[in-house]
Coordinates of C-alpha atoms in Angstrom, one line a residue:
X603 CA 0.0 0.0 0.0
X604 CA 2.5 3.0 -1.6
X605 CA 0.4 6.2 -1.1
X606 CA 1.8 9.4 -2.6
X607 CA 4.4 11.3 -0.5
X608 CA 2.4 14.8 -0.9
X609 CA 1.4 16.5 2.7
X610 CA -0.7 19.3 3.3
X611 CA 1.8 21.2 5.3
X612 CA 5.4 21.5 4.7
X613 CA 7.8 19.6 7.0
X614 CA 10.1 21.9 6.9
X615 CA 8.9 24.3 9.5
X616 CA 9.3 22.0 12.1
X617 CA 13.1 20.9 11.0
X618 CA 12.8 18.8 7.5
X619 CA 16.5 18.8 8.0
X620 CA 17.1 19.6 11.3
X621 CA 16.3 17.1 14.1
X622 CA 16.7 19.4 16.8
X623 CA 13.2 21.6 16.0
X624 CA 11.4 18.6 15.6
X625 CA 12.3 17.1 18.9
X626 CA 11.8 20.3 20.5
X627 CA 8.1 19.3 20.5
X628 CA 9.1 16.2 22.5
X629 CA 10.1 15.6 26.2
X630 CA 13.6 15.3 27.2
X631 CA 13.1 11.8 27.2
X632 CA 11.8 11.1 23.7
X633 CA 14.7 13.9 22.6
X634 CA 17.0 11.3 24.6
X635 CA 15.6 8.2 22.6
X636 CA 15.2 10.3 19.3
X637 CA 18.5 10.8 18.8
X638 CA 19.7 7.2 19.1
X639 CA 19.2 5.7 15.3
X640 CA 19.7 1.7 16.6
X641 CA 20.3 1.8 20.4
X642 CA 18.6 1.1 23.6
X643 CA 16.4 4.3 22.9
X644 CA 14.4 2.3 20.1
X645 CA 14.3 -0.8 22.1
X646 CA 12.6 0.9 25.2
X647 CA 10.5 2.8 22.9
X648 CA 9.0 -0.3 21.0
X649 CA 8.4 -2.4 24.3
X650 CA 6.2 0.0 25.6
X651 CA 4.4 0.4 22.4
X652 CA 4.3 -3.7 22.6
X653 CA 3.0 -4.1 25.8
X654 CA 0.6 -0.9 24.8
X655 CA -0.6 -2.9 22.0
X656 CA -1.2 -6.1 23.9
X657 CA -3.4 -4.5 26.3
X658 CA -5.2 -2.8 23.5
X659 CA -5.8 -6.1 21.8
X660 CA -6.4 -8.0 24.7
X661 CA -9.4 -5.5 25.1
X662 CA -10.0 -5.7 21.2
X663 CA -10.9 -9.6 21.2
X664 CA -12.1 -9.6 24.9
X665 CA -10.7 -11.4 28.0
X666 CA -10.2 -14.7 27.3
X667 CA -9.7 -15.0 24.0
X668 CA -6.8 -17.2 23.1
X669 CA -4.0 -16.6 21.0
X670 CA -4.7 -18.7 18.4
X671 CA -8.2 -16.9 17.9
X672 CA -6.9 -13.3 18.1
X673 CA -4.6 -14.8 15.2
X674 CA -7.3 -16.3 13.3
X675 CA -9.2 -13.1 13.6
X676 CA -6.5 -11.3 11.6
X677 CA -6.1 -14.1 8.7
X678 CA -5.5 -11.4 5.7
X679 CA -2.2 -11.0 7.5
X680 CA -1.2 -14.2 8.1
X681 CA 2.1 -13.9 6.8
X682 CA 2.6 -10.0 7.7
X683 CA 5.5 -9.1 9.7
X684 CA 7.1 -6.5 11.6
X685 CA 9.4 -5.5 8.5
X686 CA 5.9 -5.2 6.8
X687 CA 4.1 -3.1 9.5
X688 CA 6.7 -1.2 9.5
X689 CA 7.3 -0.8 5.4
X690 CA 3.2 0.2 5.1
X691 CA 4.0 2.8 8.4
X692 CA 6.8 4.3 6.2
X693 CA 4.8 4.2 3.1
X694 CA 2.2 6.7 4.4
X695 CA 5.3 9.3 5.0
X696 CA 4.0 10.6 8.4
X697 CA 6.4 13.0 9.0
X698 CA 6.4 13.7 5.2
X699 CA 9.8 13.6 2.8
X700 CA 12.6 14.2 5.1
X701 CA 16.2 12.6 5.3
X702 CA 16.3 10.8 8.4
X703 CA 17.1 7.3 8.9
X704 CA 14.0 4.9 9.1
X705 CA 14.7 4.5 12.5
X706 CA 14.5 7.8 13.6
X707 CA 11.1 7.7 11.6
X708 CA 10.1 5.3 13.7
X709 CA 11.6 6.6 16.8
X710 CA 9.3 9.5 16.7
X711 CA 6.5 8.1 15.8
X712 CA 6.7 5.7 19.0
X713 CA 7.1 8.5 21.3
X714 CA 4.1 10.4 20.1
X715 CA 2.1 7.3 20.0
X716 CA 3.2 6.3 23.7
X717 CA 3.1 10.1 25.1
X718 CA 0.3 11.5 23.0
X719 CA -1.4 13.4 26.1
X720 CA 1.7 15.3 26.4
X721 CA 1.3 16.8 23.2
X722 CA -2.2 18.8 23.2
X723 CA -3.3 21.8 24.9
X724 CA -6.5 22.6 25.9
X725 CA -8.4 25.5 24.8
X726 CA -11.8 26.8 26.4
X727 CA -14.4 27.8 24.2
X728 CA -17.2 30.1 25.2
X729 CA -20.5 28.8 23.9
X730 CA -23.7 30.9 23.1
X731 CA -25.8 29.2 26.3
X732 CA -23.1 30.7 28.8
X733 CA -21.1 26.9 29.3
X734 CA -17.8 26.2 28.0
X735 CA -16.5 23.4 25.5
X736 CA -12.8 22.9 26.1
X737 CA -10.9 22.0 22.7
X738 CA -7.7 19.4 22.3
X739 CA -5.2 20.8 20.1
X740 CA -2.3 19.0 19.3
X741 CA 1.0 20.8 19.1
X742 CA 2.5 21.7 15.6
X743 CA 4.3 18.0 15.0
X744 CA 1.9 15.8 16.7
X745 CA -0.9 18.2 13.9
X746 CA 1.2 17.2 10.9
X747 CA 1.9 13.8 11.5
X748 CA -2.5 13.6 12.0
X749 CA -2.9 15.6 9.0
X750 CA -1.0 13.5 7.0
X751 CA -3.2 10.3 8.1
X752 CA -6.3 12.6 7.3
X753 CA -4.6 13.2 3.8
X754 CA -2.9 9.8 3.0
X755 CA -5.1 7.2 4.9
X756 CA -8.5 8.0 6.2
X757 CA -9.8 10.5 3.0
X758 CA -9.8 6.8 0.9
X759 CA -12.1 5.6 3.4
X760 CA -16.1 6.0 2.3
X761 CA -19.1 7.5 4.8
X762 CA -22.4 7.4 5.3
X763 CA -24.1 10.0 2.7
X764 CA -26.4 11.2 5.6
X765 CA -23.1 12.1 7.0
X766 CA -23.2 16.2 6.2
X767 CA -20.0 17.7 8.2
X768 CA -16.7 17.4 7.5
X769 CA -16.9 16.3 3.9
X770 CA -15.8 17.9 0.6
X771 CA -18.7 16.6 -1.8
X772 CA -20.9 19.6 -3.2
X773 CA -23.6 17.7 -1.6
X774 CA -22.8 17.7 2.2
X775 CA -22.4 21.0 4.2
X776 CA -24.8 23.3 5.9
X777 CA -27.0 24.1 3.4
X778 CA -27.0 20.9 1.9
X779 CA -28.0 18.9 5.3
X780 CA -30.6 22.3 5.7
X781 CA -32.4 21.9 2.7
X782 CA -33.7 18.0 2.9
X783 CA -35.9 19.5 5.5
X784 CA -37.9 21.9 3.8
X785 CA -41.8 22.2 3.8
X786 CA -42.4 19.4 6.1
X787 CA -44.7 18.9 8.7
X788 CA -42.6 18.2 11.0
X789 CA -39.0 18.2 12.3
X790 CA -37.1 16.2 15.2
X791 CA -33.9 17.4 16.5
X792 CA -31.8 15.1 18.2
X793 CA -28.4 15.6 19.7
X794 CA -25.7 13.6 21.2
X795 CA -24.0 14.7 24.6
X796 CA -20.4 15.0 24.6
X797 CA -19.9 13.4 21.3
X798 CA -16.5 13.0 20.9
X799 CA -15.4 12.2 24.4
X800 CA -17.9 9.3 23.6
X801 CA -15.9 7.5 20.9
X802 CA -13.2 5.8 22.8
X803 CA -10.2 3.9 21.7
X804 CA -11.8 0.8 20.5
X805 CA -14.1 2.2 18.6
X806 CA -11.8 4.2 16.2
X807 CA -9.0 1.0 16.7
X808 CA -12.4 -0.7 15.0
X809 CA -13.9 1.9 12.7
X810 CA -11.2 3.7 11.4
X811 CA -8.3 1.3 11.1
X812 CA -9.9 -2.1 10.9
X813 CA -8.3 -5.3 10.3
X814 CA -9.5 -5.5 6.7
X815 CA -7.4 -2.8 5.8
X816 CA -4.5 -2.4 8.1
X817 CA -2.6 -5.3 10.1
X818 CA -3.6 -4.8 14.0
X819 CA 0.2 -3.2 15.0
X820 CA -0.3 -0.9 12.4
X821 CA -3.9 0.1 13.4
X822 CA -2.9 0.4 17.2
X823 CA 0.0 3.1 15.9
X824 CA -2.6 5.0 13.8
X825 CA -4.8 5.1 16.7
X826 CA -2.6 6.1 19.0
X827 CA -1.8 8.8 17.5
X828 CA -5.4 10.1 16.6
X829 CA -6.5 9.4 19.8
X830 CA -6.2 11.8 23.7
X831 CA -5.2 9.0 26.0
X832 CA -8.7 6.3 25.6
X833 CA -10.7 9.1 23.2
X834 CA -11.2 10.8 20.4
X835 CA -10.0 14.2 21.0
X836 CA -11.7 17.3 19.9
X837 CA -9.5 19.8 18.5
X838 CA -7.9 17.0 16.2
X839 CA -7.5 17.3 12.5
X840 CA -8.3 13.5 12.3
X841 CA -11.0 13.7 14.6
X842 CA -14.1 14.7 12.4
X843 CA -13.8 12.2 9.5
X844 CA -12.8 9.8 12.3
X845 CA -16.1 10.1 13.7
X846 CA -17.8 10.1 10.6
X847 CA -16.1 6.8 10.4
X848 CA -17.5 5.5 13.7
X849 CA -21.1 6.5 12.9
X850 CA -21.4 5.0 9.5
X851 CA -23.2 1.7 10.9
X852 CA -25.7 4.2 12.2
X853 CA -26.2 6.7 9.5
X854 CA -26.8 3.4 7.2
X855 CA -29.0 1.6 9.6
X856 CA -31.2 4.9 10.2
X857 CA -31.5 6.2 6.6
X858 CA -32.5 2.8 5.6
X859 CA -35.2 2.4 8.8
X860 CA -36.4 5.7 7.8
X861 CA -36.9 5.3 4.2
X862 CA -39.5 2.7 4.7
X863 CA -41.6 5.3 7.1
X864 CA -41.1 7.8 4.5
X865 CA -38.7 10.1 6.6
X866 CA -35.9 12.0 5.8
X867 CA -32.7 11.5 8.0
X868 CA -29.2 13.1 7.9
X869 CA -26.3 14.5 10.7
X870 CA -24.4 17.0 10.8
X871 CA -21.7 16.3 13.5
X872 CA -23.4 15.5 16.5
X873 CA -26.7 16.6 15.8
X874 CA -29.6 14.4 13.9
X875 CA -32.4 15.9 12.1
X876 CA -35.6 13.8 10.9
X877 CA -38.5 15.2 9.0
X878 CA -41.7 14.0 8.0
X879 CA -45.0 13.0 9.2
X880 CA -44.4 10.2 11.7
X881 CA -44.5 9.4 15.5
X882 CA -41.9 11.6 17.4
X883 CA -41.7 9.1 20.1
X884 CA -41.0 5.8 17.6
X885 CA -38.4 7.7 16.0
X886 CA -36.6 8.9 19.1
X887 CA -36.4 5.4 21.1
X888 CA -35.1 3.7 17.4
X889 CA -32.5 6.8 17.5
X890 CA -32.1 6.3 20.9
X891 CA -31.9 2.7 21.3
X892 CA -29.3 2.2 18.5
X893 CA -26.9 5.1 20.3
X894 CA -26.7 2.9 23.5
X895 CA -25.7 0.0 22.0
X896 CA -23.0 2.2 20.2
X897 CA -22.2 3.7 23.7
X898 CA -23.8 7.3 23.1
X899 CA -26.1 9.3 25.3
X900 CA -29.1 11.9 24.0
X901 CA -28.8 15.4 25.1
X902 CA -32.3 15.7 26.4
X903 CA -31.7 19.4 26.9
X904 CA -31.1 19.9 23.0
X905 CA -34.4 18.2 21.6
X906 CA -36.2 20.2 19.5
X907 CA -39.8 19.4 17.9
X908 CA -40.7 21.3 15.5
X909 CA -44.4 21.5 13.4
X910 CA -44.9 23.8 10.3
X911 CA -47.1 26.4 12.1
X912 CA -43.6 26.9 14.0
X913 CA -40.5 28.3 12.2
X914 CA -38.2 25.4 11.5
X915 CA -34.1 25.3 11.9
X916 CA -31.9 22.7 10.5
X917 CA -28.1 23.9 11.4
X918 CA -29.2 27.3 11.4
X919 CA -30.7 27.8 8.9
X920 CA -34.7 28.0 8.3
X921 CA -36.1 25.6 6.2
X922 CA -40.3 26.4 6.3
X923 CA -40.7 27.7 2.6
X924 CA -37.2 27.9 1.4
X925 CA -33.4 27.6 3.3
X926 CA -32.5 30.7 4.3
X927 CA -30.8 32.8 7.3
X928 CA -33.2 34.4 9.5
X929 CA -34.8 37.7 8.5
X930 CA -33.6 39.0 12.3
X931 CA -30.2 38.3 10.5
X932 CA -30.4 39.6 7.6
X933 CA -31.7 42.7 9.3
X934 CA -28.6 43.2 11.5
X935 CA -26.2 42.8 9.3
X936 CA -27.4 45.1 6.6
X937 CA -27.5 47.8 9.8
X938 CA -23.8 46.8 10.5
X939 CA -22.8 47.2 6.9
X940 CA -25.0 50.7 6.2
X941 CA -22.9 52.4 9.8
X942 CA -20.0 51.4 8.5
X943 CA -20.4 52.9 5.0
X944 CA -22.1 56.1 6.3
X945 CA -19.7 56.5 9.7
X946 CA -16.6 54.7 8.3
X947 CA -15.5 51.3 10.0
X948 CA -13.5 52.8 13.2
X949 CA -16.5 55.0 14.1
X950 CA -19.0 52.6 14.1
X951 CA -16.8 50.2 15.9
X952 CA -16.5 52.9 18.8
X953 CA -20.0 54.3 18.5
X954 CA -21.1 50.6 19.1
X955 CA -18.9 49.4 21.8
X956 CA -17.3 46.3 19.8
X957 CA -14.3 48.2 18.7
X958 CA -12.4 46.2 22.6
X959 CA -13.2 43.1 20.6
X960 CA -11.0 44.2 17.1
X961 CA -8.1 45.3 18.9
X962 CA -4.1 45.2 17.9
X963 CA -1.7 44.8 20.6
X964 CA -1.0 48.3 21.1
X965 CA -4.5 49.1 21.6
X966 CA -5.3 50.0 18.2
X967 CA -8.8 49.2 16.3
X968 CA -8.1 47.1 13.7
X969 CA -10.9 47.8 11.5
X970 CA -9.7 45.0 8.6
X971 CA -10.4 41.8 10.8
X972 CA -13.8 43.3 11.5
X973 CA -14.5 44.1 7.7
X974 CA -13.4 40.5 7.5
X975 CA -16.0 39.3 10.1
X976 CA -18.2 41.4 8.0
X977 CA -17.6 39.5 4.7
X978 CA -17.7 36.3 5.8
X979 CA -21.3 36.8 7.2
X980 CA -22.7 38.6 4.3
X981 CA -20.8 35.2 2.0
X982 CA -23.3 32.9 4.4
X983 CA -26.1 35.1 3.9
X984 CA -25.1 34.4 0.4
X985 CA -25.1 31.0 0.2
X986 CA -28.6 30.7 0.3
X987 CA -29.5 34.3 -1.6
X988 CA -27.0 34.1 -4.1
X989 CA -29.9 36.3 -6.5
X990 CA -30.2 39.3 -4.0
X991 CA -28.3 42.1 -5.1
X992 CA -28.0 44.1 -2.0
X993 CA -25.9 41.3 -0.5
X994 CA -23.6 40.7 -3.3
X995 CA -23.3 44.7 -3.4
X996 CA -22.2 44.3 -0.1
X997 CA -19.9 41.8 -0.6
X998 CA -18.1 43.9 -3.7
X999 CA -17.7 46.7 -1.0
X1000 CA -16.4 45.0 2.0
X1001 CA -13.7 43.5 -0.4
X1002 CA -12.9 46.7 -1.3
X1003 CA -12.9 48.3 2.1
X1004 CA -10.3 45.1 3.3
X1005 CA -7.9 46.0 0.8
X1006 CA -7.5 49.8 1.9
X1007 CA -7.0 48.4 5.9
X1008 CA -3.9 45.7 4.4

């Protein structure tokens, strides 16, 4: 399996040539073991990925389970070994073209893979009900090495087409999942608590990297490196199509159920929308029941059921007669747009108190990230009015304006 050596960043900034700013994203312990091509460093770094793996496929198979069955389970690789786990590793060029020895290669991609926790940050997000969702981010290496399994491994893997987010088909996205709700009777919203903290280990081992496709050593690496300790981390390049992965089973087993009741299913992330005339309590406890067995919990707090007489939101969007943002929307931001034209951008931002939120370090407004905020509002508004003219009017002039602020 020889995948092309193209990544979407370039190794380089992190020391294509120069060990040292690579390692300085590791502990002084992997830096210890990094710089050893062939010596006790790699040996210490490959038992604890060994005894790693064991317990990770002790858990795989279940207690119990003898060694002769956890080998019959993985028959397609009978006759792999290490040299080959370790020849389809290099082949998906992790750490992208670069001139270190293989063993170096490998070096590092142990101690990521046996430290991975060491390497994120977390980052708290405010969200709009006044809680916080706290993102994973990797550090700079531990990102490129997951960005090139997103590239060179998991984007040749197929979802579920109710699957909406995270895809880059013309038919998935906002709009897209939005408007195979519009004009009907009724709407059920459905959301799944904490989401990705739900998807542990196993599951991705299982759904992302699955025997079929990779031997088990190799899918324990990939995983480990994907995965925040036993879960899917949010913050994580891999992270989204990982999970798109994990809920194929479900998206396939729903759209089929539904089909036959004459409902229309799809996700977007986390949360599931249905539509149709049906029984809101039959299609919640199918939902609901399936979930479970997967390990998933409902949100109770975020279902939403919605008739026609009400107005109806799929991702944002309102879907009664036609998808399109709100008219409350719309309304605010051709205010915001009008003040800025007839006051100029600074003005308005201190006439209106948000100019503390579009500061530069010296205390400056900086009136082009706000004409940027700007744009990219009036471009959504767009996406579902590309005919109105005051919009795209809009959108000519905030270009404009951005230039003169660079």
């Amino acid at each position: 399996m020889i995948l092309p050596k193209s990544a979407a960043l370039d190794i380089s900034q992190y020391g294509k040539y120069n060990g040292m700013q690579i390692s300085s994203f590791l502990t002084r312990k992997e830096r210890l073991w990094l710089n050893h091509e062939r010596t006790m460093g790699q040996v210490f770094l490959q038992q604890d990925f060994d005894r790693a793996s064991e317990r990770i496929i002790d858990s795989y198979y279940g207690a119990g389970v003898s060694a002769a069955k956890k080998k019959a389970g993985t028959d397609l690789w009978h006759y792999c070994t290490s040299r080959h786990c370790r020849d389809m590793i290099l082949s998906f060029y992790l750490l992208g073209e670069n001139d270190w020895p293989e063993d170096k290669i490998m070096n590092c991609l142990y101690a990521l893979s046996n430290h991975g926790e060491r390497h994120y940050k977390r980052i708290p997000i405010a969200k709009r009900d006044g809680t916080v969702r706290t993102l994973l981010a990797p550090d700079p290496l531990l990102k490129y090495v997951q960005k090139n399994i997103l590239h060179h491994v998991l984007e040749g893997l197929s979802v579920s087409g109710c699957a909406m987010a995270y895809r880059k088909q013309p038919s998935s996205g906002i709009v897209c999942n939005a408007a195979k709700h519009v004009k009907k009777p009724l709407i059920l919203k459905l959301d799944i608590k904490d989401f990705f903290g739900s998807i542990p280990f196993k599951m991705v081992l299982s759904r992302a990297f699955p025997v079929q496709y990779f031997p088990l050593e190799v899918g324990v690496l990939l995983t480990s490196l994907c995965c925040y300790g036993e879960y899917l981390p949010q913050g994580a390049p891999t992270s989204p199509m990982i999970s798109n992965l994990v809920m194929k089973p479900f998206d396939e087993f729903m759209a089929d159920w539904c089909s036959g009741q004459n409902i229309s299913y799809s996700r977007y992330c986390d949360d599931m929308t249905f539509s149709g005339d049906f029984d809101v309590r039959k299609v919640r406890r199918r939902a609901e029941g399936f979930l479970h067995s997967m390990g998933f919990e409902l949100n109770p707090d975020k279902t939403r059921v919605l008739p026609q007489s009400s107005r109806q939101t799929v991702t944002g969007l309102v879907v009664n007669d036609r998808v399109q943002v709100t008219a409350l929307y719309r309304r605010n931001l051709r205010q915001e747009v009008h003040y800025c034209r007839r006051f100029g951008v600074k003005e308005h931002l201190l006439r209106s108190g948000k100019a503390e939120r579009f500061l530069f370090p010296d205390g400056t407004v900086d009136c082009r990230r706000y004409l940027q905020v700007l744009l990219g509002k009036v471009q959504y508004v767009r996406l579902t009015r590309p005919e109105d003219a005051w919009f795209l009017k809009a959108e000519e002039w905030l270009k404009e304006a951005g230039y003169r602020y660079s």
